[in-house]
mmCIF file of C-alpha atoms and ligand atoms in Angstrom:
data_model
loop_
_atom_site.group_PDB
_atom_site.id
_atom_site.type_symbol
_atom_site.label_atom_id
_atom_site.label_comp_id
_atom_site.label_asym_id
_atom_site.label_seq_id
_atom_site.Cartn_x
_atom_site.Cartn_y
_atom_site.Cartn_z
ATOM 1 C CA MET A 23 -49.533 -68.747 39.245
ATOM 2 C CA SER A 24 -46.656 -66.442 40.173
ATOM 3 C CA THR A 25 -43.054 -67.382 39.452
ATOM 4 C CA SER A 26 -40.040 -67.090 41.706
ATOM 5 C CA PRO A 27 -38.013 -63.844 41.659
ATOM 6 C CA GLU A 28 -34.964 -65.931 40.658
ATOM 7 C CA VAL A 29 -36.448 -66.472 37.203
ATOM 8 C CA GLN A 30 -36.697 -62.745 36.487
ATOM 9 C CA ALA A 31 -33.276 -62.140 38.077
ATOM 10 C CA ARG A 32 -31.735 -64.695 35.698
ATOM 11 C CA LEU A 33 -33.410 -63.024 32.713
ATOM 12 C CA ASP A 34 -32.334 -59.555 33.858
ATOM 13 C CA GLU A 35 -28.735 -60.702 34.235
ATOM 14 C CA TYR A 36 -28.729 -62.243 30.769
ATOM 15 C CA TRP A 37 -30.304 -59.246 28.986
ATOM 16 C CA SER A 38 -28.144 -56.736 30.873
ATOM 17 C CA GLY A 39 -25.011 -58.626 29.794
ATOM 18 C CA ARG A 40 -26.242 -58.896 26.227
ATOM 19 C CA ALA A 41 -27.358 -55.245 26.013
ATOM 20 C CA PRO A 42 -24.395 -53.560 24.210
ATOM 21 C CA GLU A 43 -24.161 -56.276 21.549
ATOM 22 C CA TYR A 44 -27.950 -56.479 21.224
ATOM 23 C CA ASP A 45 -28.229 -52.734 20.764
ATOM 24 C CA ALA A 46 -25.438 -52.649 18.173
ATOM 25 C CA TYR A 47 -27.256 -55.337 16.215
ATOM 26 C CA GLN A 48 -30.509 -53.346 16.310
ATOM 27 C CA GLN A 49 -28.671 -50.334 14.854
ATOM 28 C CA ARG A 50 -26.668 -52.179 12.173
ATOM 29 C CA PRO A 51 -25.927 -49.554 9.560
ATOM 30 C CA GLU A 52 -26.344 -51.712 6.451
ATOM 31 C CA ARG A 53 -30.086 -51.963 7.000
ATOM 32 C CA ALA A 54 -30.867 -49.134 9.449
ATOM 33 C CA ALA A 55 -32.805 -47.018 6.945
ATOM 34 C CA LEU A 56 -34.671 -50.023 5.546
ATOM 35 C CA ASP A 57 -35.515 -51.244 9.052
ATOM 36 C CA ARG A 58 -36.741 -47.842 10.044
ATOM 37 C CA ALA A 59 -38.999 -47.626 6.996
ATOM 38 C CA GLU A 60 -40.447 -51.127 7.327
ATOM 39 C CA TRP A 61 -40.869 -51.165 11.103
ATOM 40 C CA GLY A 62 -42.307 -47.670 10.942
ATOM 41 C CA ALA A 63 -44.841 -48.798 8.340
ATOM 42 C CA ALA A 64 -45.773 -51.936 10.299
ATOM 43 C CA PHE A 65 -46.359 -50.090 13.568
ATOM 44 C CA SER A 66 -48.011 -47.046 11.989
ATOM 45 C CA ALA A 67 -50.538 -49.276 10.201
ATOM 46 C CA ALA A 68 -51.538 -50.805 13.540
ATOM 47 C CA LEU A 69 -51.371 -47.737 15.824
ATOM 48 C CA PRO A 70 -53.807 -44.852 16.247
ATOM 49 C CA PRO A 71 -52.663 -41.659 14.499
ATOM 50 C CA ALA A 72 -49.870 -39.678 16.200
ATOM 51 C CA PRO A 73 -49.698 -38.262 18.740
ATOM 52 C CA ALA A 74 -50.933 -41.210 20.822
ATOM 53 C CA ASP A 75 -49.888 -42.162 24.365
ATOM 54 C CA VAL A 76 -47.896 -45.365 23.902
ATOM 55 C CA LEU A 77 -46.346 -47.721 26.455
ATOM 56 C CA ASP A 78 -43.589 -49.980 25.075
ATOM 57 C CA VAL A 79 -43.081 -52.867 27.497
ATOM 58 C CA GLY A 80 -39.862 -54.902 27.549
ATOM 59 C CA THR A 81 -38.360 -52.129 25.460
ATOM 60 C CA GLY A 82 -34.779 -53.404 25.723
ATOM 61 C CA SER A 83 -32.492 -50.661 24.429
ATOM 62 C CA GLY A 84 -35.631 -49.022 23.067
ATOM 63 C CA TYR A 85 -35.692 -49.650 19.316
ATOM 64 C CA VAL A 86 -39.479 -49.497 19.011
ATOM 65 C CA ALA A 87 -39.829 -46.744 21.618
ATOM 66 C CA PHE A 88 -37.383 -44.438 19.795
ATOM 67 C CA LEU A 89 -38.955 -45.208 16.434
ATOM 68 C CA LEU A 90 -42.461 -44.382 17.672
ATOM 69 C CA ALA A 91 -41.282 -41.212 19.432
ATOM 70 C CA SER A 92 -39.661 -40.090 16.179
ATOM 71 C CA LEU A 93 -43.035 -40.627 14.489
ATOM 72 C CA GLY A 94 -44.615 -38.159 16.902
ATOM 73 C CA HIS A 95 -46.065 -40.445 19.585
ATOM 74 C CA ARG A 96 -45.732 -39.724 23.313
ATOM 75 C CA VAL A 97 -43.856 -42.845 24.382
ATOM 76 C CA THR A 98 -43.102 -44.314 27.787
ATOM 77 C CA ALA A 99 -40.844 -47.355 27.729
ATOM 78 C CA THR A 100 -40.054 -49.871 30.449
ATOM 79 C CA ASP A 101 -37.692 -52.781 30.929
ATOM 80 C CA HIS A 102 -36.410 -54.784 33.901
ATOM 81 C CA ALA A 103 -32.767 -55.195 32.825
ATOM 82 C CA GLU A 104 -30.583 -52.328 33.993
ATOM 83 C CA GLY A 105 -28.053 -52.844 31.172
ATOM 84 C CA MET A 106 -30.754 -52.293 28.570
ATOM 85 C CA LEU A 107 -32.260 -49.341 30.450
ATOM 86 C CA SER A 108 -28.959 -47.550 30.741
ATOM 87 C CA ILE A 109 -28.389 -47.636 26.946
ATOM 88 C CA ALA A 110 -31.947 -46.404 26.337
ATOM 89 C CA ARG A 111 -31.638 -43.608 28.934
ATOM 90 C CA THR A 112 -28.355 -42.354 27.492
ATOM 91 C CA ARG A 113 -29.822 -42.281 23.970
ATOM 92 C CA ALA A 114 -32.954 -40.483 25.181
ATOM 93 C CA GLU A 115 -30.869 -37.838 27.001
ATOM 94 C CA ASP A 116 -28.720 -37.276 23.888
ATOM 95 C CA LEU A 117 -31.800 -36.782 21.727
ATOM 96 C CA ARG A 118 -33.413 -34.367 24.187
ATOM 97 C CA ARG A 119 -30.196 -32.337 24.348
ATOM 98 C CA ARG A 120 -30.458 -32.012 20.576
ATOM 99 C CA GLY A 121 -34.083 -30.910 20.894
ATOM 100 C CA GLU A 122 -35.470 -34.115 19.352
ATOM 101 C CA LEU A 123 -38.406 -36.225 20.500
ATOM 102 C CA ALA A 124 -37.466 -39.098 22.816
ATOM 103 C CA PRO A 125 -39.316 -41.675 24.889
ATOM 104 C CA THR A 126 -39.429 -41.546 28.679
ATOM 105 C CA ILE A 127 -37.461 -44.549 29.938
ATOM 106 C CA VAL A 128 -38.407 -46.098 33.291
ATOM 107 C CA ALA A 129 -37.568 -49.323 35.102
ATOM 108 C CA GLY A 130 -40.567 -51.603 35.388
ATOM 109 C CA ASP A 131 -41.864 -55.141 35.320
ATOM 110 C CA ALA A 132 -43.920 -55.846 32.193
ATOM 111 C CA VAL A 133 -46.017 -58.325 34.161
ATOM 112 C CA ALA A 134 -47.467 -55.551 36.309
ATOM 113 C CA PRO A 135 -46.617 -52.100 34.885
ATOM 114 C CA ASP A 136 -47.038 -49.428 37.521
ATOM 115 C CA PHE A 137 -49.356 -46.936 35.766
ATOM 116 C CA PRO A 138 -52.915 -45.823 36.434
ATOM 117 C CA GLU A 139 -55.779 -47.560 34.667
ATOM 118 C CA ALA A 140 -56.685 -46.258 31.199
ATOM 119 C CA SER A 141 -53.426 -44.286 30.766
ATOM 120 C CA PHE A 142 -52.493 -45.294 27.220
ATOM 121 C CA ASP A 143 -53.908 -45.390 23.694
ATOM 122 C CA ALA A 144 -51.575 -48.228 22.743
ATOM 123 C CA ILE A 145 -49.267 -50.771 24.323
ATOM 124 C CA THR A 146 -46.498 -52.199 22.189
ATOM 125 C CA SER A 147 -44.123 -55.063 22.803
ATOM 126 C CA ARG A 148 -41.615 -56.533 20.402
ATOM 127 C CA TYR A 149 -39.876 -59.852 21.102
ATOM 128 C CA LEU A 150 -41.129 -59.871 24.709
ATOM 129 C CA LEU A 151 -43.950 -62.412 24.900
ATOM 130 C CA TRP A 152 -41.676 -65.388 24.226
ATOM 131 C CA THR A 153 -39.480 -64.492 27.202
ATOM 132 C CA LEU A 154 -42.220 -63.245 29.524
ATOM 133 C CA ARG A 155 -43.169 -65.050 32.721
ATOM 134 C CA GLU A 156 -46.879 -64.921 33.580
ATOM 135 C CA PRO A 157 -48.017 -63.651 30.152
ATOM 136 C CA ASP A 158 -51.707 -64.103 31.005
ATOM 137 C CA ALA A 159 -51.493 -61.842 34.056
ATOM 138 C CA ALA A 160 -49.438 -59.364 32.027
ATOM 139 C CA LEU A 161 -51.938 -59.241 29.163
ATOM 140 C CA GLN A 162 -54.831 -58.643 31.552
ATOM 141 C CA ASP A 163 -52.900 -55.850 33.179
ATOM 142 C CA TRP A 164 -52.049 -54.280 29.826
ATOM 143 C CA ARG A 165 -55.740 -54.319 28.899
ATOM 144 C CA ARG A 166 -56.552 -52.370 32.076
ATOM 145 C CA LEU A 167 -53.895 -49.775 31.234
ATOM 146 C CA LEU A 168 -55.471 -49.111 27.836
ATOM 147 C CA ARG A 169 -58.240 -46.617 27.272
ATOM 148 C CA PRO A 170 -61.426 -48.051 25.765
ATOM 149 C CA GLY A 171 -60.694 -48.962 22.149
ATOM 150 C CA GLY A 172 -56.942 -48.749 22.773
ATOM 151 C CA VAL A 173 -54.721 -51.213 20.936
ATOM 152 C CA LEU A 174 -52.246 -53.862 21.943
ATOM 153 C CA ILE A 175 -49.519 -54.597 19.411
ATOM 154 C CA ALA A 176 -47.266 -57.563 20.161
ATOM 155 C CA VAL A 177 -44.626 -58.529 17.618
ATOM 156 C CA ASP A 178 -43.033 -61.914 18.042
ATOM 157 C CA SER A 179 -42.193 -65.184 16.332
ATOM 158 C CA THR A 180 -41.834 -68.850 17.117
ATOM 159 C CA TRP A 181 -38.116 -68.572 17.860
ATOM 160 C CA PHE A 182 -37.642 -72.057 19.302
ATOM 161 C CA PRO A 183 -40.324 -74.334 17.838
ATOM 162 C CA ASP A 184 -38.103 -77.389 18.448
ATOM 163 C CA GLY A 185 -37.268 -76.326 22.001
ATOM 164 C CA ILE A 186 -34.278 -74.539 23.533
ATOM 165 C CA ASP A 187 -31.480 -77.123 23.463
ATOM 166 C CA PRO A 188 -31.209 -78.407 27.043
ATOM 167 C CA ALA A 189 -27.874 -80.145 26.372
ATOM 168 C CA ALA A 190 -26.223 -76.757 25.932
ATOM 169 C CA THR A 191 -27.303 -75.629 29.392
ATOM 170 C CA ASP A 192 -24.711 -77.813 31.122
ATOM 171 C CA GLY A 193 -21.544 -76.124 29.931
ATOM 172 C CA ALA A 194 -19.790 -73.343 31.771
ATOM 173 C CA HIS A 195 -18.641 -71.863 28.458
ATOM 174 C CA GLY A 196 -18.311 -68.140 28.140
ATOM 175 C CA ASP A 197 -19.540 -67.623 24.592
ATOM 176 C CA ASP A 198 -22.902 -66.007 23.872
ATOM 177 C CA GLU A 199 -24.653 -69.238 23.031
ATOM 178 C CA GLY A 200 -23.468 -70.693 26.324
ATOM 179 C CA ALA A 201 -24.670 -67.632 28.207
ATOM 180 C CA PHE A 202 -28.067 -67.937 26.563
ATOM 181 C CA ALA A 203 -28.374 -71.608 27.323
ATOM 182 C CA ARG A 204 -27.316 -71.135 30.937
ATOM 183 C CA ALA A 205 -29.793 -68.290 31.450
ATOM 184 C CA TYR A 206 -32.656 -70.169 29.807
ATOM 185 C CA HIS A 207 -32.114 -73.362 31.810
ATOM 186 C CA SER A 208 -34.963 -75.795 32.333
ATOM 187 C CA GLY A 209 -36.276 -74.029 35.455
ATOM 188 C CA VAL A 210 -36.460 -70.720 33.616
ATOM 189 C CA ARG A 211 -37.961 -72.274 30.484
ATOM 190 C CA ALA A 212 -40.655 -73.886 32.597
ATOM 191 C CA ALA A 213 -41.688 -70.409 33.774
ATOM 192 C CA LEU A 214 -41.969 -68.994 30.223
ATOM 193 C CA PRO A 215 -45.107 -70.474 28.633
ATOM 194 C CA LEU A 216 -44.411 -69.072 25.150
ATOM 195 C CA ALA A 217 -40.643 -69.635 24.881
ATOM 196 C CA GLU A 218 -40.975 -72.851 22.908
ATOM 197 C CA ALA A 219 -44.334 -72.201 21.212
ATOM 198 C CA ARG A 220 -44.743 -73.932 17.840
ATOM 199 C CA SER A 221 -47.228 -71.440 16.420
ATOM 200 C CA ILE A 222 -47.923 -67.731 16.812
ATOM 201 C CA ASP A 223 -51.511 -68.797 17.575
ATOM 202 C CA ALA A 224 -50.321 -69.657 21.087
ATOM 203 C CA ALA A 225 -49.684 -65.942 21.679
ATOM 204 C CA ALA A 226 -52.814 -64.793 19.833
ATOM 205 C CA ASP A 227 -54.986 -67.208 21.847
ATOM 206 C CA ARG A 228 -53.656 -65.730 25.083
ATOM 207 C CA VAL A 229 -54.340 -62.213 23.825
ATOM 208 C CA ARG A 230 -57.952 -63.242 23.126
ATOM 209 C CA ALA A 231 -58.253 -65.018 26.479
ATOM 210 C CA ALA A 232 -57.131 -61.820 28.235
ATOM 211 C CA GLY A 233 -60.220 -60.077 26.868
ATOM 212 C CA PHE A 234 -58.872 -58.281 23.804
ATOM 213 C CA ARG A 235 -61.281 -57.992 20.867
ATOM 214 C CA ASP A 236 -60.782 -58.125 17.097
ATOM 215 C CA VAL A 237 -57.490 -59.992 17.491
ATOM 216 C CA THR A 238 -55.561 -60.284 14.224
ATOM 217 C CA VAL A 239 -52.237 -61.893 13.320
ATOM 218 C CA THR A 240 -50.296 -60.314 10.452
ATOM 219 C CA PRO A 241 -47.112 -61.845 9.026
ATOM 220 C CA LEU A 242 -44.457 -59.162 8.581
ATOM 221 C CA GLU A 243 -43.505 -60.062 5.024
ATOM 222 C CA ALA A 244 -41.342 -56.981 4.411
ATOM 223 C CA ILE A 245 -39.257 -57.659 7.537
ATOM 224 C CA HIS A 246 -38.927 -61.295 6.479
ATOM 225 C CA ALA A 247 -37.654 -60.160 3.073
ATOM 226 C CA LEU A 248 -35.085 -57.891 4.767
ATOM 227 C CA ASP A 249 -33.951 -60.762 6.988
ATOM 228 C CA LEU A 250 -33.572 -63.055 3.976
ATOM 229 C CA GLU A 251 -31.557 -60.421 2.129
ATOM 230 C CA HIS A 252 -29.331 -59.237 4.969
ATOM 231 C CA GLY A 253 -29.239 -62.245 7.277
ATOM 232 C CA VAL A 254 -29.969 -62.378 10.998
ATOM 233 C CA ALA A 255 -27.823 -62.477 14.139
ATOM 234 C CA PRO A 256 -25.225 -65.272 14.380
ATOM 235 C CA GLY A 257 -26.764 -68.450 15.762
ATOM 236 C CA HIS A 258 -30.262 -67.427 14.642
ATOM 237 C CA GLU A 259 -32.332 -68.555 11.685
ATOM 238 C CA VAL A 260 -34.614 -66.393 9.563
ATOM 239 C CA GLN A 261 -38.136 -66.767 10.921
ATOM 240 C CA MET A 262 -41.380 -65.118 9.881
ATOM 241 C CA GLN A 263 -42.318 -62.500 12.471
ATOM 242 C CA TYR A 264 -45.926 -61.655 13.241
ATOM 243 C CA LEU A 265 -47.766 -58.625 14.503
ATOM 244 C CA VAL A 266 -50.554 -59.610 16.868
ATOM 245 C CA ARG A 267 -53.060 -56.801 17.371
ATOM 246 C CA GLY A 268 -56.064 -56.603 19.662
ATOM 247 C CA ARG A 269 -58.394 -53.902 20.954
ATOM 248 C CA ALA A 270 -59.255 -53.236 24.582
HETATM 249 C C1 SAM B 2 -35.476 -59.856 23.047
HETATM 250 S S1 SAM B 2 -35.432 -58.424 24.053
HETATM 251 C C2 SAM B 2 -36.507 -57.322 23.125
HETATM 252 C C3 SAM B 2 -36.173 -55.872 23.323
HETATM 253 C C4 SAM B 2 -36.973 -54.879 22.482
HETATM 254 N N1 SAM B 2 -38.387 -54.940 22.751
HETATM 255 C C5 SAM B 2 -36.721 -55.006 21.002
HETATM 256 O O1 SAM B 2 -37.667 -55.079 20.237
HETATM 257 O O2 SAM B 2 -35.544 -55.009 20.596
HETATM 258 C C6 SAM B 2 -36.458 -58.870 25.426
HETATM 259 C C7 SAM B 2 -36.495 -57.802 26.492
HETATM 260 O O3 SAM B 2 -37.524 -58.122 27.421
HETATM 261 C C8 SAM B 2 -37.104 -57.701 28.694
HETATM 262 N N2 SAM B 2 -37.911 -58.376 29.711
HETATM 263 C C9 SAM B 2 -38.034 -59.685 29.958
HETATM 264 N N3 SAM B 2 -38.895 -59.891 30.971
HETATM 265 C C10 SAM B 2 -39.321 -58.664 31.361
HETATM 266 C C11 SAM B 2 -40.222 -58.215 32.371
HETATM 267 N N4 SAM B 2 -40.886 -59.068 33.166
HETATM 268 N N5 SAM B 2 -40.418 -56.885 32.509
HETATM 269 C C12 SAM B 2 -39.762 -56.004 31.708
HETATM 270 N N6 SAM B 2 -38.895 -56.373 30.748
HETATM 271 C C13 SAM B 2 -38.685 -57.693 30.573
HETATM 272 C C14 SAM B 2 -35.631 -58.062 28.705
HETATM 273 O O4 SAM B 2 -34.927 -57.383 29.719
HETATM 274 C C15 SAM B 2 -35.220 -57.661 27.295
HETATM 275 O O5 SAM B 2 -34.781 -56.323 27.268
#
């Protein structure tokens, strides 16, 4: 079932507005080196050896895309929120000017990425599935974009196992929590099947149903330990994150 364009427009507006603060949080200096080491290890363990052709969908400001490019992969990264894309593009241009490896950043809808069949060795997504409309159609499309034996790596958590608080959606308050609640109002939540999932199995089951084989779910213990030590973004709670991996 396809969703209305208003749902994606609401999400784009929210993530574009959030982009500078979101990006700053991803780069926080007190744990940047530790993050880089642990995320690098988690993705490298699940990816084919570099250089592989990787598509990072819902890349945001590109944390995973830049990390994987720095590890020697040929990375294309897409998002639908212009605010996020513009930060990622600027960073990619700066790196290229300095002669460093950078991902190619393009605008695109993760539900139907516009690439030829069998173009990639791996598709990555971090923190996308929970906020993705039509995840089943997206997963089937991602499988078609992978070469035989290619891998899907989706990192996510159960961010809102008790539901996104509907009471908070009424206010016209300008703080971040208010902006989040207004963006993720009941009509939007209804279009996001994984937003309020109570178990990571909900995502893994959809990955299997889309035809991926050898689907595994790995808790990211080292990231959890970092979150416990350094804390997470204001208004968030430390949650175990999982890496869901499947083969095309
Ligand atoms: C929580 S952020 C995660 C960003 C990044 N992957 C990371 O790990 O930091 C979710 C991102 O998904 C993007 N997004 C949501 N729906 C999308 C869609 N249909 N197509 C492309 N991007 C989408 C948002 O714009 C936002 O940048």
